mmCIF file of C-alpha atoms in Angstrom:
data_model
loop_
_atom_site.group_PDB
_atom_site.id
_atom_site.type_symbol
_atom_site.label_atom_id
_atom_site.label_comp_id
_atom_site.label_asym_id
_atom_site.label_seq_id
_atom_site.Cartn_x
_atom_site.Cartn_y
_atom_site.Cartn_z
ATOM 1 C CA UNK A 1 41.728 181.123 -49.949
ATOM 2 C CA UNK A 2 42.188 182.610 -53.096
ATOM 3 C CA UNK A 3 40.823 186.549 -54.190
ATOM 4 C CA UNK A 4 38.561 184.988 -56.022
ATOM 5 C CA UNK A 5 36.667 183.156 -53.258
ATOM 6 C CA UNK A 6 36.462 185.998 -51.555
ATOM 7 C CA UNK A 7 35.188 187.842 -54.476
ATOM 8 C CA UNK A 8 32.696 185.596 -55.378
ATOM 9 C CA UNK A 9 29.746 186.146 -52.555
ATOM 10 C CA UNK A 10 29.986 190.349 -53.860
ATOM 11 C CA UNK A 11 28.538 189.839 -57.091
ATOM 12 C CA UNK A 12 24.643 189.880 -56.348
ATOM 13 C CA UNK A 13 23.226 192.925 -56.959
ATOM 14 C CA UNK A 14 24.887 196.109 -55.185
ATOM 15 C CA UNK A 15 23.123 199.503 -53.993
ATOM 16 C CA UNK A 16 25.387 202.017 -55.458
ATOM 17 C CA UNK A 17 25.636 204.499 -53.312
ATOM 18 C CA UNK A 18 28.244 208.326 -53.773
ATOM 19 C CA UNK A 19 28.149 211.148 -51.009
ATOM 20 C CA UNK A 20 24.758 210.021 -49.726
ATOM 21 C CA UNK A 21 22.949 209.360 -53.441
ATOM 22 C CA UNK A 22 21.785 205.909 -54.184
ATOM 23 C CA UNK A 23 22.694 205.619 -57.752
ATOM 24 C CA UNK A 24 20.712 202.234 -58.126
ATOM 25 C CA UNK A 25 17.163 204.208 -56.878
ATOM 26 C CA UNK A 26 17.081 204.751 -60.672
ATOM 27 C CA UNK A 27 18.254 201.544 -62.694
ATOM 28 C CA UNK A 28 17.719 203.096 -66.343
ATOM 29 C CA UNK A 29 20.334 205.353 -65.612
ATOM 30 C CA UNK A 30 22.750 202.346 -65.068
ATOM 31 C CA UNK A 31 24.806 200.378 -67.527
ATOM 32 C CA UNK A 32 27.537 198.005 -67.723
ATOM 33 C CA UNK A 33 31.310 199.264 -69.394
ATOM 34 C CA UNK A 34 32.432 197.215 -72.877
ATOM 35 C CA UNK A 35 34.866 194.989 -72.478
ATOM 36 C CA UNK A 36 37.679 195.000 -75.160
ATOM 37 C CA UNK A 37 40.651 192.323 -75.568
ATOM 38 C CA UNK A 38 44.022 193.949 -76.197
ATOM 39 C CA UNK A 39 44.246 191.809 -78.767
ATOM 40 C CA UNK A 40 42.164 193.820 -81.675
ATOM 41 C CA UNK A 41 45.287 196.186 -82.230
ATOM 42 C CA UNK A 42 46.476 199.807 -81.396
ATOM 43 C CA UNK A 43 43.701 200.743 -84.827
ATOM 44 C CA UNK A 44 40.466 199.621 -82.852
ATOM 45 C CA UNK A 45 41.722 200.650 -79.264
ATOM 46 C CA UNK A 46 42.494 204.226 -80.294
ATOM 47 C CA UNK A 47 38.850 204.405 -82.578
ATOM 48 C CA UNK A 48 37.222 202.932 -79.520
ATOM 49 C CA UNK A 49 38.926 205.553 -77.317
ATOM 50 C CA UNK A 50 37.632 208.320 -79.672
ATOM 51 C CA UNK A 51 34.076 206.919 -79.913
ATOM 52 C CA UNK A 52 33.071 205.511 -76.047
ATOM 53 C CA UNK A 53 35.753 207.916 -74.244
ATOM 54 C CA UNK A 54 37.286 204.666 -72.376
ATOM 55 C CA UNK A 55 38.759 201.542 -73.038
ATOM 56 C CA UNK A 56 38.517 198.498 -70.688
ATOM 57 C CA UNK A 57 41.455 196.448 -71.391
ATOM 58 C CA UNK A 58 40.471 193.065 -70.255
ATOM 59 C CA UNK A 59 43.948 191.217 -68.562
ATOM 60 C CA UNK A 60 46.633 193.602 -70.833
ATOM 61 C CA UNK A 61 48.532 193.247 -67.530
ATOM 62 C CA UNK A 62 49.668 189.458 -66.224
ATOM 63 C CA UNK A 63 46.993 188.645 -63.177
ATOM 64 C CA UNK A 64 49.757 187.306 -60.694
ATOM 65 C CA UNK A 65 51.774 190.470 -61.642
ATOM 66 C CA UNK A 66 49.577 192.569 -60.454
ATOM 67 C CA UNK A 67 48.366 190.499 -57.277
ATOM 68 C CA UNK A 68 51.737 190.601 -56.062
ATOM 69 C CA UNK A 69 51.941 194.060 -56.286
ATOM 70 C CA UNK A 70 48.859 194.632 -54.459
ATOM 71 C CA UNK A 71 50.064 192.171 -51.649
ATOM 72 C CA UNK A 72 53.503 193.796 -51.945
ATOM 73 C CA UNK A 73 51.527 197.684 -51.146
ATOM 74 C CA UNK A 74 49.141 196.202 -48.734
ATOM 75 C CA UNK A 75 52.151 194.337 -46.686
ATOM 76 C CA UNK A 76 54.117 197.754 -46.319
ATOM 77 C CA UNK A 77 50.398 199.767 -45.595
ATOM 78 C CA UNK A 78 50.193 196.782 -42.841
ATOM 79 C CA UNK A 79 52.465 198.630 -40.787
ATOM 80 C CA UNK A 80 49.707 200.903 -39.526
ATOM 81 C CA UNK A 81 47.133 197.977 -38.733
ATOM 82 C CA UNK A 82 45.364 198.516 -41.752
ATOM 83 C CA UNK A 83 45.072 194.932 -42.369
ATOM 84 C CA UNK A 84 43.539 192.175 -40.392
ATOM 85 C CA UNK A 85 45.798 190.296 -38.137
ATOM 86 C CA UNK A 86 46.854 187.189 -39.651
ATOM 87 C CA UNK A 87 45.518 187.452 -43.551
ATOM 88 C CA UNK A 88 47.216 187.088 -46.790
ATOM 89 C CA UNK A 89 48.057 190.710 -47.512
ATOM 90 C CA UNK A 90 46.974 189.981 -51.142
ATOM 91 C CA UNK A 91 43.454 189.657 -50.008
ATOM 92 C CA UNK A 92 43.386 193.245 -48.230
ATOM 93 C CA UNK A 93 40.992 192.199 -45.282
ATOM 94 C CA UNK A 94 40.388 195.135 -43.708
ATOM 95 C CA UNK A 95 40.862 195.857 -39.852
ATOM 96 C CA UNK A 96 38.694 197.296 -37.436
ATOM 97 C CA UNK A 97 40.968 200.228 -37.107
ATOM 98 C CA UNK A 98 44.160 201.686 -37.626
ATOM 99 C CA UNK A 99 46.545 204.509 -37.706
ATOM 100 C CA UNK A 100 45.382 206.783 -40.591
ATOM 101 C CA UNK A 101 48.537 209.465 -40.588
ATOM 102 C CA UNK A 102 50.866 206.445 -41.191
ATOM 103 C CA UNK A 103 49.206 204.855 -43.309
ATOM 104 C CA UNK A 104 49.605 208.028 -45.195
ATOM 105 C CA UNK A 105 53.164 208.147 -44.565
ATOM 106 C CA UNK A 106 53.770 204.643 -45.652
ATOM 107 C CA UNK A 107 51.758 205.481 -49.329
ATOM 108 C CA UNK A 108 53.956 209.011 -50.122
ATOM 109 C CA UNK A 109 56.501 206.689 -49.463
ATOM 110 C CA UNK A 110 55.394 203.916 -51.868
ATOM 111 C CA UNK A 111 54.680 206.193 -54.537
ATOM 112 C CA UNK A 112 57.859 207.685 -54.753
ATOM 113 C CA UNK A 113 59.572 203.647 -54.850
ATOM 114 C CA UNK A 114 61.358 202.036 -57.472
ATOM 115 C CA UNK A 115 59.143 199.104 -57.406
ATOM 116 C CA UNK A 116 55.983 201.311 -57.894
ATOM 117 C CA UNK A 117 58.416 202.925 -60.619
ATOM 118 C CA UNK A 118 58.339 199.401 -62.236
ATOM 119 C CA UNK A 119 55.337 198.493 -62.249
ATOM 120 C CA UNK A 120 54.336 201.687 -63.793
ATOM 121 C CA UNK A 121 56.439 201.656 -66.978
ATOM 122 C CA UNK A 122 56.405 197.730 -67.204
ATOM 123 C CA UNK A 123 56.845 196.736 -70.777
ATOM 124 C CA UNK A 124 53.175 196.165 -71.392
ATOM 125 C CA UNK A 125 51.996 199.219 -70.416
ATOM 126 C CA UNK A 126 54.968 200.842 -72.210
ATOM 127 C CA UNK A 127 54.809 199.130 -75.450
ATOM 128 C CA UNK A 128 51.112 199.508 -75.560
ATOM 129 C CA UNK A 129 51.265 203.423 -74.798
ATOM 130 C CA UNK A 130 53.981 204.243 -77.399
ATOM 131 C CA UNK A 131 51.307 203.186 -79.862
ATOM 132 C CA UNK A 132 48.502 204.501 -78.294
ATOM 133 C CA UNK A 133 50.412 207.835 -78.387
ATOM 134 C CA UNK A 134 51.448 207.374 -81.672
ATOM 135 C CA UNK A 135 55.492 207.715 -80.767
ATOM 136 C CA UNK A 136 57.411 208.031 -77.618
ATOM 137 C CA UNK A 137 55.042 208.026 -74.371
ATOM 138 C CA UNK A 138 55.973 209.815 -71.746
ATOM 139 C CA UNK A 139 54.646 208.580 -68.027
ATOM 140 C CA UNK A 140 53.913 211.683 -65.899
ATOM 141 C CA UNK A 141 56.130 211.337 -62.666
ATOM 142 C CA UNK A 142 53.080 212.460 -60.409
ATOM 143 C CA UNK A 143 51.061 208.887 -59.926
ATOM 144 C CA UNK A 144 48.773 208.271 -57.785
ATOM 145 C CA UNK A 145 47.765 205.371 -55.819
ATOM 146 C CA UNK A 146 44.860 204.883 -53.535
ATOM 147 C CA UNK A 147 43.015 202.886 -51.009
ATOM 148 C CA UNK A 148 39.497 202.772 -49.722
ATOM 149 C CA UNK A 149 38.389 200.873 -46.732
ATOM 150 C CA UNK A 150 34.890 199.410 -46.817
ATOM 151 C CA UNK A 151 31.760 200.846 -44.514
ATOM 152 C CA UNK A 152 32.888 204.431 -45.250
ATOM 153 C CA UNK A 153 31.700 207.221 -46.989
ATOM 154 C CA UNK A 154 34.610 207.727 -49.077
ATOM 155 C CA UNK A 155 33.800 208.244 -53.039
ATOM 156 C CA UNK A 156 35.708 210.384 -55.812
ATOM 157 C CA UNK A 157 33.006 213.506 -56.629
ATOM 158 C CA UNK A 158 32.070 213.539 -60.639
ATOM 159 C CA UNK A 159 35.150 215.071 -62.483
ATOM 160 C CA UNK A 160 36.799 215.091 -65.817
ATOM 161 C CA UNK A 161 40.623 214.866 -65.861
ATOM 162 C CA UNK A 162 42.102 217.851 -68.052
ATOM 163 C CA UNK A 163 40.807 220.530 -65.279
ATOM 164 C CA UNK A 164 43.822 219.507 -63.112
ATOM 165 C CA UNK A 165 46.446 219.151 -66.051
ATOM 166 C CA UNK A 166 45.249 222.286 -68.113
ATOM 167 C CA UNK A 167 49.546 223.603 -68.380
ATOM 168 C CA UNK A 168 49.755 220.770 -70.996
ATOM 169 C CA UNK A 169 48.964 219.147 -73.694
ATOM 170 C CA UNK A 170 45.182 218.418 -74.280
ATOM 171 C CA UNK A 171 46.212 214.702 -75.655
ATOM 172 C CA UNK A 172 47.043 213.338 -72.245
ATOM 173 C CA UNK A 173 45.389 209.813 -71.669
ATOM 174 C CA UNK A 174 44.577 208.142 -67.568
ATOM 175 C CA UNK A 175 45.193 204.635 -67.652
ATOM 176 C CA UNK A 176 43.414 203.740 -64.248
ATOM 177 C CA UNK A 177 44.301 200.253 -62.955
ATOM 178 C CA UNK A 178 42.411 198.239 -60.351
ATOM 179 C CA UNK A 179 45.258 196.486 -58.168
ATOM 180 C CA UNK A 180 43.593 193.766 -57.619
ATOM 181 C CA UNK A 181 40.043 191.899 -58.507
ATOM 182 C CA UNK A 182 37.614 195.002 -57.814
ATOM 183 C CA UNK A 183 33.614 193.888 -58.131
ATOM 184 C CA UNK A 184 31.275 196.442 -58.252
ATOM 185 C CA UNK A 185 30.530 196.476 -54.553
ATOM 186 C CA UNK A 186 34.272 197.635 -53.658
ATOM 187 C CA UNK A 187 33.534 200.853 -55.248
ATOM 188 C CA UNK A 188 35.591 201.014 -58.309
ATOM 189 C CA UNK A 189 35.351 203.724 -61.358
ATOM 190 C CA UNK A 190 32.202 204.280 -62.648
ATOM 191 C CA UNK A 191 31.896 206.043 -65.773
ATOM 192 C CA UNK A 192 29.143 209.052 -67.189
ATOM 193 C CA UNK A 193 28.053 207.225 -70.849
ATOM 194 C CA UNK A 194 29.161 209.491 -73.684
ATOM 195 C CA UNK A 195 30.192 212.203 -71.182
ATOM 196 C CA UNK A 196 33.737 212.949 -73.200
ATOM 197 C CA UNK A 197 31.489 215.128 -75.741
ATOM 198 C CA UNK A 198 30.317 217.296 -72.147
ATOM 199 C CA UNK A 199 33.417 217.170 -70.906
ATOM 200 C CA UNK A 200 34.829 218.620 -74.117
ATOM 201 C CA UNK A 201 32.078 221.794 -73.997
ATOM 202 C CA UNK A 202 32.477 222.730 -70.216
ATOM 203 C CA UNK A 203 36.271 222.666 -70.653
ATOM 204 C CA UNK A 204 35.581 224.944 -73.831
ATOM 205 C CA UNK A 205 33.430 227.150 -71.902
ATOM 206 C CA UNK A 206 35.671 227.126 -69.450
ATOM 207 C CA UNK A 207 38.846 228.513 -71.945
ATOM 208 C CA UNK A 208 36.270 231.310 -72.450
ATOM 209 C CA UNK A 209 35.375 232.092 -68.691
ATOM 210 C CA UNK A 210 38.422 231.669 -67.747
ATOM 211 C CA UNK A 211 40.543 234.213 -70.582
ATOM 212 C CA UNK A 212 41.074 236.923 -68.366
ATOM 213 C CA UNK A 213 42.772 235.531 -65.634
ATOM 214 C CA UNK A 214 46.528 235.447 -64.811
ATOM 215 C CA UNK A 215 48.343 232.719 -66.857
ATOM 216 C CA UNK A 216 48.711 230.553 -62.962
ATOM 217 C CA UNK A 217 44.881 230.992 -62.273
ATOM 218 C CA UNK A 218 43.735 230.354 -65.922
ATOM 219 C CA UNK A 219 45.259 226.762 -65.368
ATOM 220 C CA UNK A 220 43.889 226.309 -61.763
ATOM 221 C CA UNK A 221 41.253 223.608 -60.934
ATOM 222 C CA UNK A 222 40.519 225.748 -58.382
ATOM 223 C CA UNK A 223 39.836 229.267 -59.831
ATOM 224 C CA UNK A 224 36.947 231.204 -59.648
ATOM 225 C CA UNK A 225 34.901 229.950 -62.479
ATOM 226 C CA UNK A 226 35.511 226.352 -60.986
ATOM 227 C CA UNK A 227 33.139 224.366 -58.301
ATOM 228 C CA UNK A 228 35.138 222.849 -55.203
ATOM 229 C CA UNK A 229 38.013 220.562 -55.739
ATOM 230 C CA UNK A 230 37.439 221.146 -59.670
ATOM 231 C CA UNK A 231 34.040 218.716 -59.420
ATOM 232 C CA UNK A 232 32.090 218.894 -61.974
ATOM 233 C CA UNK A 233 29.266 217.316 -59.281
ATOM 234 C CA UNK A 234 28.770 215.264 -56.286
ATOM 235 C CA UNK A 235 25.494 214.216 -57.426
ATOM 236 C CA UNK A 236 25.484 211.382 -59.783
ATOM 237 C CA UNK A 237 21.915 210.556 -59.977
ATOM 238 C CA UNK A 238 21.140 214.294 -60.624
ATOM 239 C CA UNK A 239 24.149 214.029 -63.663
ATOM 240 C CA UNK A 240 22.706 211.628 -65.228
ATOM 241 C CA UNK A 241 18.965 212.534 -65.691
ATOM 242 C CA UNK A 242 20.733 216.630 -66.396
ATOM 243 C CA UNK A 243 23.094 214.117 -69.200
ATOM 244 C CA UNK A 244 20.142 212.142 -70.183
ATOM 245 C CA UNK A 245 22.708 209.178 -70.174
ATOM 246 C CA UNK A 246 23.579 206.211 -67.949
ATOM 247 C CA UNK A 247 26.890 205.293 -65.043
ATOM 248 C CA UNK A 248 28.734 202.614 -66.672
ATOM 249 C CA UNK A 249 30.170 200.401 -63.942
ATOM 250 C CA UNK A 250 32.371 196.985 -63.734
ATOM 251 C CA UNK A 251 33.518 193.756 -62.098
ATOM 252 C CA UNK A 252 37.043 194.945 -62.461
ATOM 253 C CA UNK A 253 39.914 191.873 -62.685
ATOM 254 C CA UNK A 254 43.395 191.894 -61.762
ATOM 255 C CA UNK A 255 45.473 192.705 -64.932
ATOM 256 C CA UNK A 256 42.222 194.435 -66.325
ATOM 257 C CA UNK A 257 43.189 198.582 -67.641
ATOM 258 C CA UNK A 258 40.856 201.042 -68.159
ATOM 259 C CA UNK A 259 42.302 204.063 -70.487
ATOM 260 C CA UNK A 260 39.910 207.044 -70.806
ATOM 261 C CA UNK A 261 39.657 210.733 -72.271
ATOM 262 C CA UNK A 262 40.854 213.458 -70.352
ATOM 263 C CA UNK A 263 37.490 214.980 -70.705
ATOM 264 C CA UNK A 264 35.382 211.850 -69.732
ATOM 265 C CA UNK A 265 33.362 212.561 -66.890
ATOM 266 C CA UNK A 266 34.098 209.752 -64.380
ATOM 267 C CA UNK A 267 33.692 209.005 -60.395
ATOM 268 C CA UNK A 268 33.744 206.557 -57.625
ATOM 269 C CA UNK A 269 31.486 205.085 -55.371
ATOM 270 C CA UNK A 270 31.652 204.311 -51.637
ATOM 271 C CA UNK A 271 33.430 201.012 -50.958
ATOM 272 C CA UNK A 272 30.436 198.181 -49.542
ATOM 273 C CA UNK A 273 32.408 195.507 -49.850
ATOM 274 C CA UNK A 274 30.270 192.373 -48.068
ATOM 275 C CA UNK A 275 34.228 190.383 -47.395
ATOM 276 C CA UNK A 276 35.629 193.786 -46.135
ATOM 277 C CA UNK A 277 38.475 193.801 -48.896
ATOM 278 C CA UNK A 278 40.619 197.126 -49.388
ATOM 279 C CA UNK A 279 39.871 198.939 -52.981
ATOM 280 C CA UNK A 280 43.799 199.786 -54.126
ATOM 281 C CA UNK A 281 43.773 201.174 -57.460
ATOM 282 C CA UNK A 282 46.427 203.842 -59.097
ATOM 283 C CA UNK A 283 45.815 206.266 -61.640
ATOM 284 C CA UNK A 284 48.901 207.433 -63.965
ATOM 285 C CA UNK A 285 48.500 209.166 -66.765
ATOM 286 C CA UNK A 286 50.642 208.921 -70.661
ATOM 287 C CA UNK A 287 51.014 211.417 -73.392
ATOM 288 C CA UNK A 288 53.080 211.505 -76.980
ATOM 289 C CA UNK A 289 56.958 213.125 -75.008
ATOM 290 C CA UNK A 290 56.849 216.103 -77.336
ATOM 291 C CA UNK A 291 53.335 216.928 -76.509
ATOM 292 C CA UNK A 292 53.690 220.153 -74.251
ATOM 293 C CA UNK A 293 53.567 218.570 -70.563
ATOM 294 C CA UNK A 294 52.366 219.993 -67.443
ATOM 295 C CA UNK A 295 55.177 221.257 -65.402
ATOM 296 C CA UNK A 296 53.050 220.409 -62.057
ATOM 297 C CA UNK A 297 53.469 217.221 -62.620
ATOM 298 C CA UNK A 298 56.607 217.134 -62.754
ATOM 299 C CA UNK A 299 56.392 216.348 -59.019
ATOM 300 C CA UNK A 300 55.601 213.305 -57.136
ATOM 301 C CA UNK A 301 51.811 213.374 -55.654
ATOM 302 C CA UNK A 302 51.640 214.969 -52.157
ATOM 303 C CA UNK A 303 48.148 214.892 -50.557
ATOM 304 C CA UNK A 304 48.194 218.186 -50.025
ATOM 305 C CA UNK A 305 49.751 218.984 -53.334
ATOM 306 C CA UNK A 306 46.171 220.920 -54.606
ATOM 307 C CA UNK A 307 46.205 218.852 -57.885
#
């Protein structure tokens, strides 16, 4: 049975639902992401990237590349009976329980791997960002990787990404990467529609708030003139009637990059996957090497590393 298959009964239509909101109780206030082909050159990804706040790289990365990686993650993340006995790892059926702190274990460890290494700066994505970044890209050594299990109420709160990267340069870009085919239902990214122009203001008003503070707290996600965790909100429904814009959302494909502003507001939604397939994404983030780079990331990602 290929991913497919089991994709292909998760397209219908999908409630939406983040930290209790139903996102889909309002269906003007939903939208679909553009789909570009790496083919129209570095010139039309980069204006694209300065006009929409994301790119969606349709297959940049080779499909059975990437599904070996994800069966390669999930195999190791087996170890805690995350996966259901006797599936394809690749498929990332998900089991009725399983050990949660070594599962946790097992990730710090795969994040800090040569192989996740190498798939990282593969030669696609590092070709692709030295042009992007107009010279020598640099790949930050703190990467995360994730996984969300369906039927629970994990989803990412509404953030944009320069609040936890403020010590460097401004030009930093996220390339987020679904490891695997990711429909709608599984809970992937959804992004805020024109949000890198609001994300842009509240980090400006932000600079201002934030001037008198120590040089450490000025930088800080988490100092006083920030909400919890650096959120901009939990509510998405509630951001985009305040926005007066639409969540842009996405049958993801594995190979398929998104690259997106460090001030476009972006989020996740809980995992409702009808199959009960894993979501396993990662989220690394590129910027020109003599760009002015954020000595906390310097570090690999810890979950308790308050980034």
């Amino acid at each position: 049975m290929s991913i497919s298959a089991v994709k292909s009964s998760s397209q219908s239509a999908v409630a939406l639902e983040a930290d209790g909101k139903m996102l889909s109780t309002a269906p003007n206030r939903l939208g679909h992401l553009s789909p570009t082909q790496p083919s129209v050159g570095i010139e039309a990804i980069r204006h694209l990237y300065a006009t929409q706040g994301y790119v969606w790289l349709k297959g940049l990365l080779q499909r059975g590349d990437v599904v070996d990686f994800r069966g390669w993650v999930l195999s190791h993340l087996s170890e805690s009976g995350l996966l259901k006995r006797g599936t394809d790892p690749s498929l990332g059926i998900a089991a009725a329980a399983f050990d949660r702190q070594l599962a946790d274990r097992r990730l710090m460890s795969l994040v800090r791997s040569t192989a996740y290494e190498g798939f990282c700066a593969q030669p696609r994505m590092s070709r692709l960002m030295d042009e992007f970044a107009g010279g020598l890209s640099y790949l930050h050594k703190r990467k995360i990787m994730r996984f969300t299990l369906p039927g629970t109420t994990v989803a990412t709160p509404a953030h944009y990404d320069l609040v936890y990267l403020r010590g460097g340069t401004s030009r930093v870009v996220t390339a987020w990467i679904p490891l695997g085919d990711t429909s709608i239902d599984m809970g992937g990214l959804v992004y805020l529609e024109g949000s890198h122009a609001v994300g842009a203001a509240m980090e400006a008003q932000f600079a201002r708030d934030n001037a008198g503070l120590a040089p450490e707290q000025r930088i800080s996600a988490y100092n006083r003139n920030m909400s919890e965790g650096g959120w901009v909100s939990k509510d998405l429904p509630q951001m985009a009637e305040r926005f007066d814009t639409r969540w842009l959302m996405a049958d993801y494909e594995a190979g398929d990059v998104v690259l997106h502003s460090p001030y476009m507001i972006h989020a996740s939604t809980t995992n409702q996957s009808r199959d009960g397939l894993i979501r396993l994404s990662t989220d690394i983030r590129y910027q020109n090497v003599d760009d002015e780079i954020d000595a906390r990331w310097g570090q690999h990602w810890s979950l308790d590393d308050m980034l």
